[in-house]
Short mmCIF file of C-alpha atoms and ligand atoms in Angstrom, two decimals:
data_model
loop_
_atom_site.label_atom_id
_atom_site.label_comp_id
_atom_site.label_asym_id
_atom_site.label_seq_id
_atom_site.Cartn_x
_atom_site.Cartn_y
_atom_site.Cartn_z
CA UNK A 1 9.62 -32.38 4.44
CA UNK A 2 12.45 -30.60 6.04
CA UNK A 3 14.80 -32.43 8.05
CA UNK A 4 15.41 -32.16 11.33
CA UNK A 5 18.42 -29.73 12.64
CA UNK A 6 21.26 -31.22 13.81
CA UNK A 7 21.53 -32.77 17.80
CA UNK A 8 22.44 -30.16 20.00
CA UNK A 9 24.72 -32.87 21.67
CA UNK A 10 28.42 -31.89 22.34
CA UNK A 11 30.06 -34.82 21.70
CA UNK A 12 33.32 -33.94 23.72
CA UNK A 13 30.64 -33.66 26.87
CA UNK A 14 29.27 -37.21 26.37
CA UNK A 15 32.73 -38.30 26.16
CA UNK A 16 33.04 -36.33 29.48
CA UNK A 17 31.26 -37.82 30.89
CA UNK A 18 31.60 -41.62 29.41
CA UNK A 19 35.08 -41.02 30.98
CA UNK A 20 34.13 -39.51 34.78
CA UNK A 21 31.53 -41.69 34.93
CA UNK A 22 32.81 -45.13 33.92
CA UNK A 23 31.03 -46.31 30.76
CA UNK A 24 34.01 -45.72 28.64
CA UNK A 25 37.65 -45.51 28.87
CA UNK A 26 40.69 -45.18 25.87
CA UNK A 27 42.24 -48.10 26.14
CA UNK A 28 45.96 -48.53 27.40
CA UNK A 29 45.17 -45.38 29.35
CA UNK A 30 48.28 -45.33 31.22
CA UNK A 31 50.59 -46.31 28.43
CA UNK A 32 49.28 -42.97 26.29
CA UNK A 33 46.46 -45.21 25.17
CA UNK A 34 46.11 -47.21 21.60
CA UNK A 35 44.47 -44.94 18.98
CA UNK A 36 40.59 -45.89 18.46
CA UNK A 37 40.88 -48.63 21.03
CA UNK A 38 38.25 -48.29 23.53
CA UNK A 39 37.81 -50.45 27.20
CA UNK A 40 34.19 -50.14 28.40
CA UNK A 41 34.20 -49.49 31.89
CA UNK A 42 31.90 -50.57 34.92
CA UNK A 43 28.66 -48.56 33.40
CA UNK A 44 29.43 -49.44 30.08
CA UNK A 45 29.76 -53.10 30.43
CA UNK A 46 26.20 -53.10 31.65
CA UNK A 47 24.89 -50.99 28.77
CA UNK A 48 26.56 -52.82 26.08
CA UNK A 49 25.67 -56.54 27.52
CA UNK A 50 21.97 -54.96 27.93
CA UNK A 51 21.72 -53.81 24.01
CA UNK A 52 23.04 -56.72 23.07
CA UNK A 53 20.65 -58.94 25.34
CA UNK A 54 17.45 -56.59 23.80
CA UNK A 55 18.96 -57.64 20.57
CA UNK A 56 19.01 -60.93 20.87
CA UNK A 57 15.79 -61.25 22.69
CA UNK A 58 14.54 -59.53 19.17
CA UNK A 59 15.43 -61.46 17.11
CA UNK A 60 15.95 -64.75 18.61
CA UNK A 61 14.65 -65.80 21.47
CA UNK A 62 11.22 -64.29 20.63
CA UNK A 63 11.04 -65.96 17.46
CA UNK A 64 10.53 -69.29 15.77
CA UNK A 65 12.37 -68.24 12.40
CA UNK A 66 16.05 -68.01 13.95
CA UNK A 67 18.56 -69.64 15.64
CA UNK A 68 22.18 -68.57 17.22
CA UNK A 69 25.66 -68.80 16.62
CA UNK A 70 28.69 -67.98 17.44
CA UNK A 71 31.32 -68.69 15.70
CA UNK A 72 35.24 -68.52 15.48
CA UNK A 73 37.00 -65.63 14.90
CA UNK A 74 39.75 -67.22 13.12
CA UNK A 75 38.82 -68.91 10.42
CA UNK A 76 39.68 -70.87 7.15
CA UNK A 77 41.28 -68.04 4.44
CA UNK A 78 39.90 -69.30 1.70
CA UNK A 79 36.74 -67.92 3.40
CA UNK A 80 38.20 -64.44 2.97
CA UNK A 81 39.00 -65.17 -0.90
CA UNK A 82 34.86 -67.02 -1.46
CA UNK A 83 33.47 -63.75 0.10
CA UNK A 84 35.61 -61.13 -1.69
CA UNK A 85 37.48 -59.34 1.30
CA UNK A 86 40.79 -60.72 0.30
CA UNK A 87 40.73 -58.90 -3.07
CA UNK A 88 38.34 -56.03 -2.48
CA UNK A 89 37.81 -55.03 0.98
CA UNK A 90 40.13 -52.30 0.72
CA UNK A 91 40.01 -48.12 1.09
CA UNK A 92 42.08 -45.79 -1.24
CA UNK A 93 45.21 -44.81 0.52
CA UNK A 94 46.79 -41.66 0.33
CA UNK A 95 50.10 -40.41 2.19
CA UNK A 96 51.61 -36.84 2.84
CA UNK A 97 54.79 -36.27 1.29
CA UNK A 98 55.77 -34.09 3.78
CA UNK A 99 54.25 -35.01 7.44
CA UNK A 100 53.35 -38.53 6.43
CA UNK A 101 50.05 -38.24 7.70
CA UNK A 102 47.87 -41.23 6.07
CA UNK A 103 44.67 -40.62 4.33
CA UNK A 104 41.09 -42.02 3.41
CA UNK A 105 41.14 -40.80 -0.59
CA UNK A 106 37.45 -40.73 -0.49
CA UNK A 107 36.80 -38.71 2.72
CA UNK A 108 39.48 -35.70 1.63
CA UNK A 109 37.55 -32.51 0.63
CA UNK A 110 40.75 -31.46 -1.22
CA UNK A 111 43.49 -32.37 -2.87
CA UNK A 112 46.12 -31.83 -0.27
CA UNK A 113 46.98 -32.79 3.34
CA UNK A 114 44.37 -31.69 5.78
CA UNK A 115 46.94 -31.83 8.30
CA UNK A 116 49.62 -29.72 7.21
CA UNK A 117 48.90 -28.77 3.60
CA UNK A 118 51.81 -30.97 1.78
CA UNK A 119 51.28 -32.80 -1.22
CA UNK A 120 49.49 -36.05 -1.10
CA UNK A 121 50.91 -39.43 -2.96
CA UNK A 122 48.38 -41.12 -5.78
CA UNK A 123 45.83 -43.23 -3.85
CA UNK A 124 46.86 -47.32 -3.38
CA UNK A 125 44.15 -49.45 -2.40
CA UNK A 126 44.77 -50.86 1.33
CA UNK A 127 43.18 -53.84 2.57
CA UNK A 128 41.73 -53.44 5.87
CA UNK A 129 41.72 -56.65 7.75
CA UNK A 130 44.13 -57.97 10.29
CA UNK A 131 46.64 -60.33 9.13
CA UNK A 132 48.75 -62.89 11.79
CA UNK A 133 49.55 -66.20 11.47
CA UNK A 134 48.20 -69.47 12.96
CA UNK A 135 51.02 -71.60 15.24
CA UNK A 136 54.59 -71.12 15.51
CA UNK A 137 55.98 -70.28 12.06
CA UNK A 138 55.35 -67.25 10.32
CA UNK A 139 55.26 -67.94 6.66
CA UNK A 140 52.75 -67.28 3.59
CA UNK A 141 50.72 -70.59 4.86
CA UNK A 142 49.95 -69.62 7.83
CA UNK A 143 48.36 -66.71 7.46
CA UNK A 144 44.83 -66.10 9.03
CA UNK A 145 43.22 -63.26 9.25
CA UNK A 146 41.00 -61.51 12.31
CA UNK A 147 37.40 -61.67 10.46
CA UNK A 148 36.45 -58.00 9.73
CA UNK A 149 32.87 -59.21 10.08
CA UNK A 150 30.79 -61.96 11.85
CA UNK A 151 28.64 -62.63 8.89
CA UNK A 152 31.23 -65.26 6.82
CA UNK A 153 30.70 -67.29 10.15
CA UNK A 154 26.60 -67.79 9.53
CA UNK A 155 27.28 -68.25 5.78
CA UNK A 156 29.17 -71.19 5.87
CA UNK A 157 27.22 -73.10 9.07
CA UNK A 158 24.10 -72.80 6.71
CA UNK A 159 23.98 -75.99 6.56
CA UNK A 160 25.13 -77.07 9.88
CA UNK A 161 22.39 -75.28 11.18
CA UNK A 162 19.77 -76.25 8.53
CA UNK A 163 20.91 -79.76 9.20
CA UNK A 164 20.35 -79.42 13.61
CA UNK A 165 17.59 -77.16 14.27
CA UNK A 166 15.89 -78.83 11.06
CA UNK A 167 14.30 -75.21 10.03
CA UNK A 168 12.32 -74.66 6.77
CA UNK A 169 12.52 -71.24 4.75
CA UNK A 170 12.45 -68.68 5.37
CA UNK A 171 14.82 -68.43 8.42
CA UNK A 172 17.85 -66.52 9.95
CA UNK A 173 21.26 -67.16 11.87
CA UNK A 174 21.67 -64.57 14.13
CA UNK A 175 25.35 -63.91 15.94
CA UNK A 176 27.13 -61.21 17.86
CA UNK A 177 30.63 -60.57 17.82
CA UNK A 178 33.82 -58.98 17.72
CA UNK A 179 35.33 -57.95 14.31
CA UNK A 180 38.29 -56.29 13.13
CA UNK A 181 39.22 -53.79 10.59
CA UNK A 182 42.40 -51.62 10.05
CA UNK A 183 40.35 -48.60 9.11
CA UNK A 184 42.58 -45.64 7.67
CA UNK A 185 40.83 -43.37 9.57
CA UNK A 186 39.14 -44.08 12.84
CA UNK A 187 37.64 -41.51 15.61
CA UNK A 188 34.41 -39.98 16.56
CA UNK A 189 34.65 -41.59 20.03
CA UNK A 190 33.21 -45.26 19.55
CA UNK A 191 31.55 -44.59 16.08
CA UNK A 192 34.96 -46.11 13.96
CA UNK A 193 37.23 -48.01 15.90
CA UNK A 194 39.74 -50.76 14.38
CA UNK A 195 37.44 -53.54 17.32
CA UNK A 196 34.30 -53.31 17.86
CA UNK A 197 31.37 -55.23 18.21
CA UNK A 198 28.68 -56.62 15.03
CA UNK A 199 25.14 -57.67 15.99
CA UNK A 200 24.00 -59.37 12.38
CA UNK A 201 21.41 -61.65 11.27
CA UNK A 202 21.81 -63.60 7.75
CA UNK A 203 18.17 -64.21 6.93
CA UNK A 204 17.49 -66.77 4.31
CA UNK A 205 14.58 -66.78 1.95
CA UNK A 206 13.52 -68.17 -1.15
CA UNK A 207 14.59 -65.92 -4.40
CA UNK A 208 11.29 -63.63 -5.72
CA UNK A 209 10.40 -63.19 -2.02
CA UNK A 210 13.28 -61.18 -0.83
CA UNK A 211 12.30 -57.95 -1.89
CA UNK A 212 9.20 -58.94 0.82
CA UNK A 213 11.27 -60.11 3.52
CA UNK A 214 14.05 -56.84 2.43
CA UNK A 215 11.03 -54.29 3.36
CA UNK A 216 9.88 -56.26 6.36
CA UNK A 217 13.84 -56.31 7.82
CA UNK A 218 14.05 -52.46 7.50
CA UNK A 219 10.82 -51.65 9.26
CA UNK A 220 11.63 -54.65 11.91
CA UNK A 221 14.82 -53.03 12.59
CA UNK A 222 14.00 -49.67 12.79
CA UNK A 223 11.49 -50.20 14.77
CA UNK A 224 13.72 -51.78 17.24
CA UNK A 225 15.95 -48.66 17.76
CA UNK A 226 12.24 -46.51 18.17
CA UNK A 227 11.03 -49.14 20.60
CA UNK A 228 14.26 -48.78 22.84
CA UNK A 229 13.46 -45.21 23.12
CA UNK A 230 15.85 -43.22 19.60
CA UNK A 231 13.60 -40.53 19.05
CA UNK A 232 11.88 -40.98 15.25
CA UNK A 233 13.35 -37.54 14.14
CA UNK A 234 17.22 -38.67 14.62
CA UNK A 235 16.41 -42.00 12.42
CA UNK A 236 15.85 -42.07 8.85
CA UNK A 237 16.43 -44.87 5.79
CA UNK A 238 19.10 -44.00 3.21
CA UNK A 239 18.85 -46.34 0.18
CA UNK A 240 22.61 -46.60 -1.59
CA UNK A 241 23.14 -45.60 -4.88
CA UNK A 242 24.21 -48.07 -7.33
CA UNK A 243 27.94 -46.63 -7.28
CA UNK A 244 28.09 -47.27 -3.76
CA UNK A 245 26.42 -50.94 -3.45
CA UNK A 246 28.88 -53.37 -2.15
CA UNK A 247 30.07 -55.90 -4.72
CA UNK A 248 27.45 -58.70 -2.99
CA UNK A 249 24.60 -56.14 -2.45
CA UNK A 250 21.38 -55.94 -4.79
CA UNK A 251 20.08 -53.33 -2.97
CA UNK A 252 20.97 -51.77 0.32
CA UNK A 253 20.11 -49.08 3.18
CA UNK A 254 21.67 -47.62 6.20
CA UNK A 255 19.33 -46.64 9.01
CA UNK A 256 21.29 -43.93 9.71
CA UNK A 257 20.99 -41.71 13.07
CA UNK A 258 21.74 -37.63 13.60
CA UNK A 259 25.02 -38.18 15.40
CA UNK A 260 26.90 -35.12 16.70
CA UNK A 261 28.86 -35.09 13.48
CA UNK A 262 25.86 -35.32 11.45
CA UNK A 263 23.67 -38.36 9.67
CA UNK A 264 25.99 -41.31 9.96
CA UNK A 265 25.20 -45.09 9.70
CA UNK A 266 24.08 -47.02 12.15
CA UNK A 267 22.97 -50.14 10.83
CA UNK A 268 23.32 -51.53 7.02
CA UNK A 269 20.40 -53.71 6.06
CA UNK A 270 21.30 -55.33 2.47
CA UNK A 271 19.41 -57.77 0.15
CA UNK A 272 22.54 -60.19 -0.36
CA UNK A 273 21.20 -62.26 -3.66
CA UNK A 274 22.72 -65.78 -3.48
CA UNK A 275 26.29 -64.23 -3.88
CA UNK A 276 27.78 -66.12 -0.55
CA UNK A 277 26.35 -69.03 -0.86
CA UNK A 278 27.06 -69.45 -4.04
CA UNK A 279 30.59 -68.57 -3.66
CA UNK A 280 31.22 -70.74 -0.70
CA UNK A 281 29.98 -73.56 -3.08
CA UNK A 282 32.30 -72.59 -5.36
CA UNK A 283 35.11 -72.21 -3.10
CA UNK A 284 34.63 -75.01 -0.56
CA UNK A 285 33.23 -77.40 -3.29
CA UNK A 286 30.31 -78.36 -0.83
CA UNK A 287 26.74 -78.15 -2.25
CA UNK A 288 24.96 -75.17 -0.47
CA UNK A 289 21.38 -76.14 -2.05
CA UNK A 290 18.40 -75.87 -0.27
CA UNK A 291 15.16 -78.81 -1.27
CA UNK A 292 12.23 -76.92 -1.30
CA UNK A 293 10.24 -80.37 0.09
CA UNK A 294 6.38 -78.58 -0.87
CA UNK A 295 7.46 -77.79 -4.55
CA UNK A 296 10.76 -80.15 -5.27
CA UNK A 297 13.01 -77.70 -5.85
CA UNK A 298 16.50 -77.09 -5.38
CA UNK A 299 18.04 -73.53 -4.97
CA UNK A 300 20.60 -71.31 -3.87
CA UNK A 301 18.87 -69.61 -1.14
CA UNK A 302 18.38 -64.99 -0.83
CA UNK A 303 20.22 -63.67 1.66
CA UNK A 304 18.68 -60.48 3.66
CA UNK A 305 21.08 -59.16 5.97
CA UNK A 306 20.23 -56.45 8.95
CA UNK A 307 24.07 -55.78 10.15
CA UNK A 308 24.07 -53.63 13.14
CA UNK A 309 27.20 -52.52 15.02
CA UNK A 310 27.04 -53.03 18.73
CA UNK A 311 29.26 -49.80 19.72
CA UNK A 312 27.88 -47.85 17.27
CA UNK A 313 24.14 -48.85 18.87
CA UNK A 314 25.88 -47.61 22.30
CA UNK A 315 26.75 -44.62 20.76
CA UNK A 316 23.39 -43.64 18.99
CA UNK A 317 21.43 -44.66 22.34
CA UNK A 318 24.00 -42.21 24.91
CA UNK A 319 23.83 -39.33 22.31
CA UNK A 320 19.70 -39.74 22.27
CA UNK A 321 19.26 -39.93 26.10
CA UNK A 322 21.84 -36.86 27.03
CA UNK A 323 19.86 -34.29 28.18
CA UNK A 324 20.66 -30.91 30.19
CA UNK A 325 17.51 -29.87 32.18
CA UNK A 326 17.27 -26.71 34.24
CA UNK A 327 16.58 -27.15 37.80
CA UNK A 328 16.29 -24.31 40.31
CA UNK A 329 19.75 -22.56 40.01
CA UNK A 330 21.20 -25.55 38.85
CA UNK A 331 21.72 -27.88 35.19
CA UNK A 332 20.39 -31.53 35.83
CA UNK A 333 22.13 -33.62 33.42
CA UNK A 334 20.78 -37.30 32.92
CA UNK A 335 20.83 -40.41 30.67
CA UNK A 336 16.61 -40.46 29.70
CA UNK A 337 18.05 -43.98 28.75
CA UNK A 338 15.32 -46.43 28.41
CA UNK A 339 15.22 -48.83 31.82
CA UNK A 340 15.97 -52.29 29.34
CA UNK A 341 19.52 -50.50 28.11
CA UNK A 342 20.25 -48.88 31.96
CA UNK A 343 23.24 -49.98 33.55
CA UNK A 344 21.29 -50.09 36.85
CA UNK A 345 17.71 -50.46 37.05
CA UNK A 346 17.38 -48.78 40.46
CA UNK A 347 19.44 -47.36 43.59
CA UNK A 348 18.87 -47.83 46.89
CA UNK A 349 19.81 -45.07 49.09
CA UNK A 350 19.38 -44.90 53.09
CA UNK A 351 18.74 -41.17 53.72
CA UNK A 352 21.45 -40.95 56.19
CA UNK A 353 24.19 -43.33 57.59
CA UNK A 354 22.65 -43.92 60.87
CA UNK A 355 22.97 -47.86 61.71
CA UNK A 356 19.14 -48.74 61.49
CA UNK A 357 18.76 -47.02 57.87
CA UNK A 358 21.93 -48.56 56.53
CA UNK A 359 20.66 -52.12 58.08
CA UNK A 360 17.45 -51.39 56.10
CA UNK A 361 18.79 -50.21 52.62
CA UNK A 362 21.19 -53.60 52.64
CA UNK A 363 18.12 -55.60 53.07
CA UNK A 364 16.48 -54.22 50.33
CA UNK A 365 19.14 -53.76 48.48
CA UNK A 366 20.26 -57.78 48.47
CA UNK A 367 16.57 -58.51 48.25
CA UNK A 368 16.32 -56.32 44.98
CA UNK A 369 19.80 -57.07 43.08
CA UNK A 370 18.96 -60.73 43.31
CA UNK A 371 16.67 -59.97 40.18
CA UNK A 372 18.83 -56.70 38.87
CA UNK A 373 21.58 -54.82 38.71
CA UNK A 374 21.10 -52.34 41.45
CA UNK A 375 23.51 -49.84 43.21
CA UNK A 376 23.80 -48.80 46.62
CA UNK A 377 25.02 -45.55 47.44
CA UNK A 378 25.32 -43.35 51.15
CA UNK A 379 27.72 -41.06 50.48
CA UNK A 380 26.83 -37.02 50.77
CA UNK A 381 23.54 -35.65 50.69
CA UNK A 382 20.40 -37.14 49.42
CA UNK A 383 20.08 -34.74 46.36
CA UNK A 384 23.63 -35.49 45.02
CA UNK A 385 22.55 -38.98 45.02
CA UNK A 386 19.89 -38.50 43.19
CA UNK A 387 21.74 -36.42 40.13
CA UNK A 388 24.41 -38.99 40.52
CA UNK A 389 22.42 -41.57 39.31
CA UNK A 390 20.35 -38.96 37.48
CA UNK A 391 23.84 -38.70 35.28
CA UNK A 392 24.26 -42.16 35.11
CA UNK A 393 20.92 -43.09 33.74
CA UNK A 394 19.34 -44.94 36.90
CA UNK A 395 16.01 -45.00 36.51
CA UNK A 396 14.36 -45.69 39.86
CA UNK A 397 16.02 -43.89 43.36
CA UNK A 398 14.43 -46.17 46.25
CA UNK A 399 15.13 -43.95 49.57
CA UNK A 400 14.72 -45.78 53.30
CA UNK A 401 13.93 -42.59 55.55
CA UNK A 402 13.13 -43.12 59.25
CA UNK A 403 9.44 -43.36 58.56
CA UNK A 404 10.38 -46.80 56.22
CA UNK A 405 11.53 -48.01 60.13
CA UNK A 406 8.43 -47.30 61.13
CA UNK A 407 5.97 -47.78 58.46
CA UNK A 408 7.79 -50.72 56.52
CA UNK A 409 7.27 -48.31 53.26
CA UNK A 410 9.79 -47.15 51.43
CA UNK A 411 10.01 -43.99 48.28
CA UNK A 412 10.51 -44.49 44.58
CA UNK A 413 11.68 -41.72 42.62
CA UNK A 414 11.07 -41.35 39.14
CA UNK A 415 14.48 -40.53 37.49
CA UNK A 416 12.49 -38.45 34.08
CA UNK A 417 9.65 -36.80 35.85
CA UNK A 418 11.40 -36.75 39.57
CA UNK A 419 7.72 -37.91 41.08
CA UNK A 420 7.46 -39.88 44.05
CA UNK A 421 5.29 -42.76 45.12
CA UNK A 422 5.42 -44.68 48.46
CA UNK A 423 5.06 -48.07 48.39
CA UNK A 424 5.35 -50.77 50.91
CA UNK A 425 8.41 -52.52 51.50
CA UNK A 426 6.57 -56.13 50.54
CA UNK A 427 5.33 -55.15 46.93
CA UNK A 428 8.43 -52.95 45.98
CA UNK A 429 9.61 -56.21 43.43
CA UNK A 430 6.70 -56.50 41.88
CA UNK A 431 6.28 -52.50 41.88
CA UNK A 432 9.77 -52.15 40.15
CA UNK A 433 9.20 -54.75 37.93
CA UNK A 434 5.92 -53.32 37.26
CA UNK A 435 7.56 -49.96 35.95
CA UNK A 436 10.70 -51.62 34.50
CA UNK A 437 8.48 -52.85 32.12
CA UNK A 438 6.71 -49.32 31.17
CA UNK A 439 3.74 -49.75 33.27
CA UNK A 440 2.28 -45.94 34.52
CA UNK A 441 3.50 -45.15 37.77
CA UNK A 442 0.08 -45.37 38.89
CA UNK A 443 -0.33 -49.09 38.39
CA UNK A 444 0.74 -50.56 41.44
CA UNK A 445 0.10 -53.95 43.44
CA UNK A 446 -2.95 -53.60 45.35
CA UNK A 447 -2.13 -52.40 48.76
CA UNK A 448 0.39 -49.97 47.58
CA UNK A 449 -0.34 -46.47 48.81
CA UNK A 450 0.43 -44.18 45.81
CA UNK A 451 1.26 -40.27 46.64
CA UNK A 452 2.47 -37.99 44.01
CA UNK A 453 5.14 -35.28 45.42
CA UNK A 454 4.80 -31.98 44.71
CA UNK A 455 8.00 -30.98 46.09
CA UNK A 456 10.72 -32.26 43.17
CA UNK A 457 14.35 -33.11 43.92
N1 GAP B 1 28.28 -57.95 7.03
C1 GAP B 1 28.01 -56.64 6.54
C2 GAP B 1 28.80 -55.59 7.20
O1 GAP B 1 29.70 -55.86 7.97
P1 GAP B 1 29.07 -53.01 7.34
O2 GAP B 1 28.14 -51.92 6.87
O3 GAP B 1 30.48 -52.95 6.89
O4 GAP B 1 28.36 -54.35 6.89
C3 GAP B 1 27.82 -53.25 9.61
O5 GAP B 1 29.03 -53.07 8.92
C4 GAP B 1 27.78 -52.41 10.87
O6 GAP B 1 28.93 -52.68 11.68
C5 GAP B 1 27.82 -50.90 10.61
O7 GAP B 1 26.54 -50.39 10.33
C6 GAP B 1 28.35 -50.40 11.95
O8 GAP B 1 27.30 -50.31 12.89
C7 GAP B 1 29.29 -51.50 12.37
N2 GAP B 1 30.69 -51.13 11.99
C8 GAP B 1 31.30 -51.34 10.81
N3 GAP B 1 32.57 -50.88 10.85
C9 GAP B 1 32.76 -50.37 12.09
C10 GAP B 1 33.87 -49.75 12.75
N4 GAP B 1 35.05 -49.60 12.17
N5 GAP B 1 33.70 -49.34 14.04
C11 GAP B 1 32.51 -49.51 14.67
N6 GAP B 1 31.45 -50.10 14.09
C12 GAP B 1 31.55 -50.53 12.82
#
């Protein structure tokens, strides 16, 4: 099979437009801004807390099998020395002798400084998480670290949460948060920043039936990306060699997705073993068995973990909904993102200022953002509106014209296929909701009067 060709997307045009349009800003902006540190703006907000929400409705609250956390970020060190990062989460280091550039070891294609051609010193191993201390005096016992990843946090409330919800095998602790890592080298816009955001799920099971559970994880998951509208070309399953395994892992794929730079991970799903749990029993002292109560047994519980980064999701889903369409003499550009992950699920736009159409868009409009985020916008002509929001990946335009006054109906423009239907004013919730959820447009309450527009724009 060949593989696809690379996305035609230009990353420095998403970024464009992440920028003009408010989903994402560098952050510090007006102090030079702070390498790989990102602020998500007004747009982005509302696209991040939307994946994240899709996530967790995934993976919790649609299923019996899982509960939530969310844990501290600080936490106890020895945690960092049970679970390995403290000796071996680390990058080889390298450093120009003459510009003093610093380098990933493994990512260099030669042997010199890709920067300025000097002479590189032998590679040190650097540990990438954040170190501070804990209160007011800064000495080698109080040292904490940021966590570089949320998952230490669900392996050591196992049995907290075993103990409260009072789940049986196999289930999952699910958490999203923010994690830290002082990566050597960051960039590609939000793909490797030194914050970002981890949506993982520790998923306990029995040992001989994670290899089951491993399988069921990977199609789960990347089904989830499909189902949120990632076209099926720019996904595929990499298994790791053994080389690369992580020192916990006994087996392990990225779903990776065609980036603008070319396949890249997106998620990691690994089949942990009992390595945490058994180290935080060895560590903590505390006895991390699970009692089989059906067959008597006590064991150290499989791990399967589907570790998804929240940015990097954000990312992935803006690169896969870019599109440039021609129209007339023009270039439409627009988000095709799906209506779950758009920052607003509609606009409502009066088709000119006058009083009486204004009065009537702010009705609906309050009416309509009491169940979604939904913008209002009057300013300049009715077909900038439209690629404004077009741009921004609104899904649904809802125009008030001076027939609405008259006729109590109002338009609904498709933001993908720019068709129209006119429905009245008293079923447009249920019509919205309707097609929020995927319905065709031509399911509508009854009483709606459906006509298709010819005419597009
Ligand atoms: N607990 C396992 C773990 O953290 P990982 O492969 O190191 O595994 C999981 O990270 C996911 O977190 C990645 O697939 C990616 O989506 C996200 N991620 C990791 N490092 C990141 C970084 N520096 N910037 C943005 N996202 C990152």
């Amino acid at each position: 099979m060949t593989e696809p060709t690379p996305t035609k997307i230009d990353m420095d045009k998403l970024v464009s437009l992440c920028q003009r349009r408010g989903f994402i800003f560098p952050s510090s902006e007006i102090y030079g801004g702070l390498s790989s540190c990102w602020d998500y703006g007004p747009l982005g907000v509302e696209l991040k807390r939307n994946i994240k929400q899709a996530w967790w409705q995934a993976v919790v609250q649609q299923r019996d099998d899982m509960a939530g956390l969310d844990a501290s970020i600080l936490m106890h060190p020895q945690i960092w020395a049970a679970s390995g990062h403290l000796e071996g989460f680390s990058d080889p280091l390298v450093e120009c002798k003459n510009c003093h550039l610093r380098w990933r070891a493994d990512e260099l294609k030669g042997n010199t400084c890709p920067s300025c051609g000097g002479e590189l010193t032998e590679p040190r191993q650097f540990n990438l998480m954040f170190k501070t201390f804990m209160g007011p005096v800064e000495e080698e016992a109080s040292v904490v670290y940021l966590r570089p990843e949320t998952a230490q946090g669900m392996f050591v409330n196992f049995l907290n949460v075993l103990d409260t919800t009072r789940k049986k095998l196999p289930f999952g602790i699910a958490q999203i948060g923010k994690s830290f890592r002082n990566e050597i080298t960051t960039g590609n816009f939000i793909f490797r920043s030194r914050e970002f955001e981890q949506m993982e799920i520790e998923f306990f099971v029995k040992p001989g039936t994670d290899k089951e559970w491993f399988d069921y994880w990977l199609d789960e998951r990347l089904n989830w990306y499909v189902k949120l509208g990632i076209k099926k070309d720019n996904l595929k399953l990499r298994q790791h060699m053994k080389k690369e395994l992580a020192h916990y892992a006994l087996d392990c794929y990225d779903i990776e997705y065609l980036f603008p730079m070319g396949w890249s991970e997106l998620e990691g799903i690994a089949n942990r073993g009992d390595f945490d749990l058994t180290q935080h029993a060895k560590y903590s002292g505390k006895n991390m068995d699970y009692f089989d109560e059906e067959t008597k047994e006590h064991f150290i519980p499989y791990i399967i973990e589907p570790s998804a980064g929240v940015d990097r999701s954000a990312l992935a889903f803006l690169c896969d909904a870019y599109a440039e369409e021609p129209d007339k003499e023009e270039i439409r550009v627009l988000l095709h993102l799906h209506p779950t992950l758009a920052p607003y699920k509609a606009a409502v736009l009066p088709l000119s200022r006058r009083e009486n159409l204004v009065a009537a868009a702010r009705k609906v409009h309050a009416d309509l953002r009491q169940c979604w985020m939904v913008s209002y916008d009057d300013a300049q002509s009715i077909g900038r509106r439209y690629r404004r929001q077009d741009e921004i990946g609104t899904p649904f335009c809802i125009t008030i014209d001076f027939q609405s006054l008259e006729d109590e109906q109002v338009t609904i423009r498709d933001r993908d296929s720019m068709n129209q239907i006119r429905v009245p004013i008293d079923t447009l919730k249920t019509t919205l909701a309707a097609k929020l959820s995927g319905e065709e447009l031509f399911v509508l309450p009854p009483g709606g009067k459906i006509w298709l527009e010819e005419k597009k724009g």
